[in-house]
Tab-separated table of C-alpha atoms in Angstrom:
chain	number	residue	atom	x	y	z
A	10	MET	CA	18.144	12.270	-10.405
A	11	THR	CA	21.824	11.879	-9.546
A	12	ASN	CA	23.528	8.500	-9.621
A	13	ALA	CA	23.609	8.509	-5.818
A	14	ASP	CA	19.892	9.333	-5.586
A	15	ASP	CA	19.071	6.638	-8.133
A	16	ARG	CA	21.072	4.037	-6.234
A	17	GLU	CA	19.513	5.015	-2.901
A	18	LEU	CA	15.983	4.719	-4.285
A	19	ARG	CA	16.782	1.458	-6.075
A	20	ASP	CA	18.166	-0.049	-2.889
A	21	ALA	CA	15.128	1.077	-0.882
A	22	VAL	CA	12.637	-0.332	-3.411
A	23	LEU	CA	14.577	-3.588	-3.693
A	24	GLU	CA	14.692	-4.065	0.078
A	25	ALA	CA	10.972	-3.312	0.353
A	26	ASN	CA	10.068	-5.844	-2.351
A	27	ARG	CA	12.174	-8.495	-0.663
A	28	LEU	CA	10.226	-7.911	2.563
A	29	ILE	CA	7.013	-9.149	0.913
A	30	PRO	CA	7.924	-12.879	0.934
A	31	LYS	CA	9.879	-12.561	4.200
A	32	ALA	CA	6.768	-11.208	5.903
A	33	GLY	CA	4.549	-13.874	4.330
A	34	LEU	CA	2.501	-11.297	2.449
A	35	ALA	CA	2.463	-13.046	-0.919
A	36	ALA	CA	3.079	-16.379	-2.578
A	37	LEU	CA	4.898	-16.678	-5.912
A	38	THR	CA	5.103	-13.144	-7.374
A	39	TRP	CA	1.797	-11.875	-5.986
A	40	GLY	CA	2.975	-8.469	-4.812
A	41	ASN	CA	4.932	-5.370	-5.735
A	42	VAL	CA	6.447	-2.249	-4.221
A	43	SER	CA	7.359	1.049	-5.833
A	44	GLY	CA	9.140	4.213	-4.748
A	45	VAL	CA	8.965	7.671	-6.280
A	46	ASP	CA	11.496	10.413	-7.023
A	47	ARG	CA	9.256	13.423	-7.549
A	48	ALA	CA	12.097	15.769	-8.470
A	49	ALA	CA	13.108	13.441	-11.294
A	50	GLY	CA	9.489	12.729	-12.243
A	51	ILE	CA	9.885	8.941	-12.134
A	52	TYR	CA	9.063	5.986	-9.924
A	53	LEU	CA	10.769	2.604	-9.684
A	54	ILE	CA	8.658	-0.529	-9.511
A	55	LYS	CA	9.140	-4.288	-9.474
A	56	PRO	CA	9.208	-5.822	-12.973
A	57	SER	CA	6.272	-8.015	-13.915
A	58	GLY	CA	6.557	-11.710	-13.024
A	59	VAL	CA	10.125	-11.638	-11.710
A	60	ALA	CA	10.655	-13.842	-8.646
A	61	TYR	CA	11.687	-12.039	-5.480
A	62	ASP	CA	14.836	-14.113	-5.065
A	63	ALA	CA	15.891	-13.219	-8.619
A	64	LEU	CA	15.209	-9.511	-8.178
A	65	THR	CA	18.109	-7.042	-8.170
A	66	ALA	CA	18.204	-3.266	-7.890
A	67	ASP	CA	19.159	-2.941	-11.535
A	68	LEU	CA	16.091	-4.915	-12.661
A	69	LEU	CA	13.666	-2.384	-11.158
A	70	VAL	CA	11.750	-0.544	-13.858
A	71	PRO	CA	11.795	3.286	-14.046
A	72	VAL	CA	8.441	4.710	-15.125
A	73	ASP	CA	7.633	8.297	-16.089
A	74	LEU	CA	5.255	9.721	-13.516
A	75	GLU	CA	3.325	11.854	-16.002
A	76	THR	CA	3.026	9.491	-18.959
A	77	GLY	CA	3.340	5.991	-17.481
A	78	ARG	CA	5.966	5.083	-20.066
A	79	VAL	CA	9.029	3.008	-19.208
A	80	VAL	CA	12.033	5.321	-19.155
A	81	SER	CA	14.756	2.744	-19.757
A	82	GLY	CA	15.527	-0.965	-19.750
A	83	ARG	CA	14.002	-3.974	-21.432
A	84	LEU	CA	11.634	-5.219	-18.711
A	85	LYS	CA	7.947	-4.458	-18.348
A	86	PRO	CA	6.789	-2.964	-15.037
A	87	SER	CA	4.344	-4.683	-12.732
A	88	VAL	CA	0.882	-4.920	-14.240
A	89	ASP	CA	-0.241	-2.756	-11.292
A	90	SER	CA	2.034	0.107	-12.354
A	91	GLU	CA	-0.819	2.361	-13.451
A	92	THR	CA	-2.485	1.950	-10.058
A	93	HIS	CA	0.720	3.105	-8.373
A	94	ARG	CA	1.061	6.028	-10.788
A	95	ALA	CA	-2.455	7.285	-10.089
A	96	PHE	CA	-1.797	7.251	-6.331
A	97	TYR	CA	1.423	9.245	-6.740
A	98	LEU	CA	-0.379	11.808	-8.872
A	99	ARG	CA	-3.238	12.201	-6.391
A	100	TRP	CA	-1.373	12.068	-3.075
A	101	PRO	CA	1.778	14.247	-3.079
A	102	SER	CA	2.884	13.271	0.429
A	103	ILE	CA	3.403	9.561	-0.301
A	104	GLY	CA	6.753	8.143	-1.374
A	105	GLY	CA	6.112	4.410	-1.611
A	106	ILE	CA	3.295	1.994	-2.454
A	107	THR	CA	2.807	-1.712	-1.762
A	108	HIS	CA	0.288	-4.147	-3.211
A	109	THR	CA	-0.012	-7.745	-2.020
A	110	HIS	CA	-2.442	-10.639	-1.997
A	111	SER	CA	-2.029	-11.423	1.695
A	112	THR	CA	-4.542	-14.035	2.826
A	113	HIS	CA	-6.657	-12.342	5.476
A	114	ALA	CA	-6.772	-8.903	3.859
A	115	VAL	CA	-7.830	-10.559	0.597
A	116	ALA	CA	-10.544	-12.448	2.476
A	117	PHE	CA	-12.067	-9.124	3.523
A	118	ALA	CA	-11.675	-7.764	-0.015
A	119	GLN	CA	-13.386	-10.821	-1.509
A	120	ALA	CA	-16.182	-10.598	1.056
A	121	ARG	CA	-16.402	-6.896	0.220
A	122	ARG	CA	-16.215	-5.955	3.867
A	123	ASP	CA	-14.193	-3.263	5.586
A	124	VAL	CA	-11.610	-4.372	8.139
A	125	PRO	CA	-13.164	-2.878	11.295
A	126	VAL	CA	-11.220	-1.224	14.099
A	127	LEU	CA	-11.728	-3.685	16.939
A	128	GLY	CA	-8.759	-2.866	19.126
A	129	THR	CA	-5.658	-0.876	19.811
A	130	THR	CA	-3.351	-2.816	17.479
A	131	HIS	CA	-5.336	-1.524	14.514
A	132	ALA	CA	-5.681	1.982	15.974
A	133	ASP	CA	-1.934	2.327	16.498
A	134	THR	CA	-1.483	2.605	12.713
A	135	PHE	CA	-4.840	3.390	11.091
A	136	SER	CA	-7.246	6.132	12.181
A	137	GLY	CA	-10.279	4.188	11.011
A	138	PRO	CA	-11.385	1.005	9.283
A	139	ILE	CA	-9.514	-0.276	6.248
A	140	ARG	CA	-12.283	0.241	3.757
A	141	VAL	CA	-13.210	-1.702	0.656
A	142	THR	CA	-14.051	-0.081	-2.657
A	143	ARG	CA	-17.156	-0.364	-4.740
A	144	ASP	CA	-17.157	-2.890	-7.561
A	145	LEU	CA	-15.639	-1.731	-10.817
A	146	THR	CA	-18.044	-1.557	-13.712
A	147	GLU	CA	-17.676	-3.734	-16.790
A	148	PRO	CA	-16.392	-0.788	-18.887
A	149	GLU	CA	-13.895	0.099	-16.118
A	150	CYS	CA	-12.523	-3.442	-16.255
A	151	ALA	CA	-12.428	-3.496	-20.052
A	152	ASP	CA	-10.414	-0.286	-20.472
A	153	GLU	CA	-7.695	1.197	-18.225
A	154	TYR	CA	-8.442	-1.439	-15.584
A	155	GLU	CA	-5.425	-0.728	-13.358
A	156	PHE	CA	-5.902	3.034	-13.472
A	157	ASN	CA	-9.595	2.559	-12.680
A	158	THR	CA	-8.661	0.377	-9.716
A	159	ALA	CA	-6.796	3.388	-8.360
A	160	ARG	CA	-9.668	5.724	-9.154
A	161	ALA	CA	-12.053	3.600	-7.080
A	162	ILE	CA	-9.621	3.659	-4.138
A	163	ILE	CA	-9.043	7.415	-4.450
A	164	GLU	CA	-12.810	7.952	-4.624
A	165	LEU	CA	-13.095	5.950	-1.398
A	166	VAL	CA	-10.166	7.415	0.523
A	167	GLY	CA	-10.251	11.076	-0.455
A	168	GLY	CA	-7.398	13.560	-0.425
A	169	ASP	CA	-3.844	13.595	0.823
A	170	ALA	CA	-4.729	14.111	4.500
A	171	GLU	CA	-7.162	11.203	4.518
A	172	ALA	CA	-4.641	8.990	2.727
A	173	THR	CA	-2.065	9.812	5.391
A	174	ALA	CA	-4.455	9.055	8.270
A	175	THR	CA	-5.399	5.589	6.983
A	176	PRO	CA	-2.720	4.504	4.497
A	177	ALA	CA	-4.485	1.373	3.263
A	178	ALA	CA	-7.524	0.288	1.301
A	179	LEU	CA	-8.984	-2.876	-0.167
A	180	ALA	CA	-9.827	-3.170	-3.847
A	181	ALA	CA	-13.061	-5.161	-3.940
A	182	ASN	CA	-12.563	-8.836	-4.885
A	183	HIS	CA	-8.862	-8.094	-5.372
A	184	GLY	CA	-6.724	-7.189	-2.381
A	185	PRO	CA	-4.937	-4.582	-0.273
A	186	PHE	CA	-2.994	-1.534	-1.383
A	187	THR	CA	-0.945	0.361	1.188
A	188	TRP	CA	1.266	3.427	0.991
A	189	GLY	CA	3.595	5.518	3.111
A	190	LYS	CA	6.296	8.172	3.180
A	191	ASP	CA	8.762	5.762	1.550
A	192	PRO	CA	8.810	2.196	0.147
A	193	GLY	CA	9.727	0.623	3.471
A	194	LYS	CA	6.912	2.356	5.317
A	195	SER	CA	4.413	1.199	2.702
A	196	VAL	CA	5.436	-2.433	3.324
A	197	GLU	CA	5.207	-1.891	7.069
A	198	HIS	CA	1.627	-0.748	6.556
A	199	ALA	CA	0.970	-3.867	4.447
A	200	ILE	CA	2.267	-6.030	7.303
A	201	VAL	CA	0.008	-4.269	9.791
A	202	CYS	CA	-2.944	-4.449	7.391
A	203	GLU	CA	-2.612	-8.218	7.101
A	204	ALA	CA	-2.094	-8.667	10.852
A	205	VAL	CA	-5.147	-6.658	11.869
A	206	ALA	CA	-7.267	-8.348	9.177
A	207	GLU	CA	-6.372	-11.730	10.695
A	208	MET	CA	-7.120	-10.447	14.201
A	209	ALA	CA	-10.457	-9.038	13.059
A	210	LEU	CA	-11.522	-12.312	11.434
A	211	LYS	CA	-10.713	-14.258	14.593
A	212	THR	CA	-12.330	-11.662	16.843
A	213	LEU	CA	-15.544	-11.665	14.810
A	214	ALA	CA	-15.600	-15.468	14.866
A	215	LEU	CA	-15.560	-15.346	18.673
A	216	ASN	CA	-17.876	-12.373	18.994
A	217	PRO	CA	-19.709	-11.082	15.893
A	218	ALA	CA	-20.784	-8.007	17.886
A	219	ALA	CA	-17.246	-7.076	18.982
A	220	ALA	CA	-16.485	-3.361	19.264
A	221	ALA	CA	-14.076	-1.025	21.046
A	222	PRO	CA	-14.647	2.340	22.778
A	223	PRO	CA	-13.816	5.171	20.330
A	224	TRP	CA	-11.961	7.159	22.996
A	225	LEU	CA	-9.579	4.236	23.508
A	226	LEU	CA	-8.938	3.958	19.761
A	227	ASP	CA	-8.426	7.722	19.435
A	228	ARG	CA	-5.927	7.682	22.291
A	229	HIS	CA	-3.858	4.954	20.659
A	230	TYR	CA	-3.817	6.681	17.286
A	231	THR	CA	-2.897	10.141	18.620
A	232	ARG	CA	-0.093	8.921	20.866
A	233	LYS	CA	1.736	7.764	17.714
A	234	HIS	CA	0.540	10.331	15.165
A	235	GLY	CA	0.147	14.094	14.999
A	236	ALA	CA	1.467	17.040	16.970
A	237	GLY	CA	0.912	15.426	20.366
A	238	ALA	CA	2.528	12.074	19.556
A	239	TYR	CA	4.871	10.751	22.214
A	240	TYR	CA	5.543	7.134	21.161
A	241	GLY	CA	9.115	6.067	20.363
A	242	ASN	CA	12.526	7.701	20.564
A	243	ASP	CA	14.553	9.901	18.266
A	244	PRO	CA	17.620	7.822	17.251
A	245	ALA	CA	19.592	11.060	16.812
A	246	GLN	CA	19.311	11.872	20.502
């Protein structure tokens, strides 16, 4: 990693972490974002317990992608670092990961219910429900807990293509993890995850049998994703 590449990644991960409190996704220090440099074999992640307003680019912790060891510096990485590392190892197309304890997404996680696709707002970003994992076993919690959290999500989501189609999942009784092509995109997905979880809770309160036609949902997803997508403009044009 060159100095310029390091600075670019540090700035991107810092900006993404600062978006967590701005977007109301976490109280205190209940969230973290990472970004990966695959060529260098490292990822940068928020240090454990450091307040967002005290966070600087130089405080971000570099972690070896293969071993999970801190490469340099005196700070410990987020306690969720091993979860991030497992995702990077399994899904080569992702470049950033976000974990928060946003209220409505956590409510679904604690209820151990998927966030259903009830309308087009959800379908614009996610190709299906935001699913919740199985419970971890007692041995999985006792040893390599964070890595096992990732294993349960990977078991649920599947491979790289599936992770790209629905870049979010709920760890049962814990909370949401989201990912994307870069750190900023992973936070954007966390924002959408929380928004559609809130919408779903309110929709189900009004109508527990609420549902949406699948052809409508498919149309909204494909107009923003895939070869036939036509949403948005190219800023270079």
